[in-house]
Amino acid sequence: PPHLQPGSQVEISSNDPGFRGSWYTGVIIKRPSSKKPNKFLVQYTHLFEDEAGTTPLKETIDAVDIRPLAPRESTRKFKFSEEVDAYYNDGWWEGVITKELENGNFHVYFKRSKEQLEFGEEQLRLHREWINGSWTPPLAGDEQVKESDRAVTEAKMKFNKVVTQEKLKRDNAASKKKSKSVLAGSGEKLGSGKITMDKIFCKGAHVEVTSDEDGFEGAWFAGTIVKVVGKDRYLVQYESLRTDDDTDFLKEEFDDLHIRPCPPEIVMADRFQKLDEVDAFYNDGWWVGVISKVLSDSKYEVYFKATKEEMKFEHSELRLHQDWINGKWVAAFQV
């Protein structure tokens, strides 16, 4: 593809803890070797190997984690609940607008770090996904993405899955010289969301929990609080996941950043639309994805960002995606 040619300006993502959901600009330096056909040597634009900032950082990156520079409208009026990328710490971070402030700025909530920060309009861009060689949604005024371009062959799906699994197996202990994200320690944790958490997250409450472990990112599993372990920590018994010996349902301990109430049901009077953000029920859990193609009145193709895959689902296997923000449910009707 053109964006993988040497000299091309690109954006690069990482699955390393603290960097998930971010994109950094860089340049393709070298094509892959025959032994590693899916890897490229890139040089970052704003990340450096030394503290003085004189030697740009270079890394070997998988093709699935490289995309062209994302398009951006010259002027745009952002709205509540829109998914955006916010420019922060020399990179673009995925978030959702939770409030428009009187000074013209916006509050942006970051799902992965469970934080909310303030940004000006010039620091934001509409969030887009690079799917099968096209931007979704397309830049305003561009032609709509052709349905035929969205078709993914079974062979390509298997290829993407193999590439992703190989990346997940990589040794995360390998030291990287990227500066750690300040998102994790900005001091703007969403403490205001704890209004009546002691009543919501009590013994016997039905909840959903998520994990930061590789392979489970973007998935929510139903469970019941068995015990309040301590301040903001809970022992949860899964409703569908069982122990290795299959003698009982699995129990795990979670903090308040990885637990939420069961989302309220939103009745869909009509079918889902293309680009709707949904949760798809798969492998006993709800996985966050985007409707990439409407196949019929009751069948859809869903794209998953974490694995770069598309899968088919029935209408009954989907629900409209909602986020638990500041003690309230916010529905993202379209990305």
mmCIF file with all atom_site columns, C-alpha atoms in Angstrom, residues 1-10 26-33 37 39-43 66:
data_model
loop_
_atom_site.group_PDB
_atom_site.id
_atom_site.type_symbol
_atom_site.label_atom_id
_atom_site.label_alt_id
_atom_site.label_comp_id
_atom_site.label_asym_id
_atom_site.label_entity_id
_atom_site.label_seq_id
_atom_site.pdbx_PDB_ins_code
_atom_site.Cartn_x
_atom_site.Cartn_y
_atom_site.Cartn_z
_atom_site.occupancy
_atom_site.B_iso_or_equiv
_atom_site.pdbx_formal_charge
_atom_site.auth_seq_id
_atom_site.auth_comp_id
_atom_site.auth_asym_id
_atom_site.auth_atom_id
_atom_site.pdbx_PDB_model_num
ATOM 1  C CA . PRO A 1 1  ? 0.000  0.000  0.000  1.00 0.00 ? 1  PRO A CA 1
ATOM 2  C CA . PRO A 1 2  ? 1.175  3.602  -0.657 1.00 0.00 ? 2  PRO A CA 1
ATOM 3  C CA . HIS A 1 3  ? 1.350  4.484  3.046  1.00 0.00 ? 3  HIS A CA 1
ATOM 4  C CA . LEU A 1 4  ? 3.824  1.622  3.661  1.00 0.00 ? 4  LEU A CA 1
ATOM 5  C CA . GLN A 1 5  ? 6.370  2.853  1.127  1.00 0.00 ? 5  GLN A CA 1
ATOM 6  C CA . PRO A 1 6  ? 9.692  4.247  2.454  1.00 0.00 ? 6  PRO A CA 1
ATOM 7  C CA . GLY A 1 7  ? 9.421  7.974  3.130  1.00 0.00 ? 7  GLY A CA 1
ATOM 8  C CA . SER A 1 8  ? 5.652  7.908  3.727  1.00 0.00 ? 8  SER A CA 1
ATOM 9  C CA . GLN A 1 9  ? 4.238  9.971  6.607  1.00 0.00 ? 9  GLN A CA 1
ATOM 10 C CA . VAL A 1 10 ? 2.222  7.661  8.881  1.00 0.00 ? 10 VAL A CA 1
ATOM 11 C CA . GLY A 1 26 ? 6.346  9.089  12.044 1.00 0.00 ? 26 GLY A CA 1
ATOM 12 C CA . VAL A 1 27 ? 7.996  8.128  8.749  1.00 0.00 ? 27 VAL A CA 1
ATOM 13 C CA . ILE A 1 28 ? 8.515  4.728  7.116  1.00 0.00 ? 28 ILE A CA 1
ATOM 14 C CA . ILE A 1 29 ? 12.296 4.211  6.960  1.00 0.00 ? 29 ILE A CA 1
ATOM 15 C CA . LYS A 1 30 ? 12.714 0.717  5.553  1.00 0.00 ? 30 LYS A CA 1
ATOM 16 C CA . ARG A 1 31 ? 10.694 -1.965 3.848  1.00 0.00 ? 31 ARG A CA 1
ATOM 17 C CA . PRO A 1 32 ? 10.360 -5.337 5.577  1.00 0.00 ? 32 PRO A CA 1
ATOM 18 C CA . SER A 1 33 ? 12.750 -8.185 4.908  1.00 0.00 ? 33 SER A CA 1
ATOM 19 C CA . PRO A 1 37 ? 7.257  -9.344 5.618  1.00 0.00 ? 37 PRO A CA 1
ATOM 20 C CA . LYS A 1 39 ? 7.192  -5.480 9.887  1.00 0.00 ? 39 LYS A CA 1
ATOM 21 C CA . PHE A 1 40 ? 8.478  -2.001 9.044  1.00 0.00 ? 40 PHE A CA 1
ATOM 22 C CA . LEU A 1 41 ? 11.187 0.221  10.478 1.00 0.00 ? 41 LEU A CA 1
ATOM 23 C CA . VAL A 1 42 ? 9.698  3.612  11.415 1.00 0.00 ? 42 VAL A CA 1
ATOM 24 C CA . GLN A 1 43 ? 11.123 6.825  12.832 1.00 0.00 ? 43 GLN A CA 1
ATOM 25 C CA . ILE A 1 66 ? 0.557  1.586  10.915 1.00 0.00 ? 66 ILE A CA 1
#
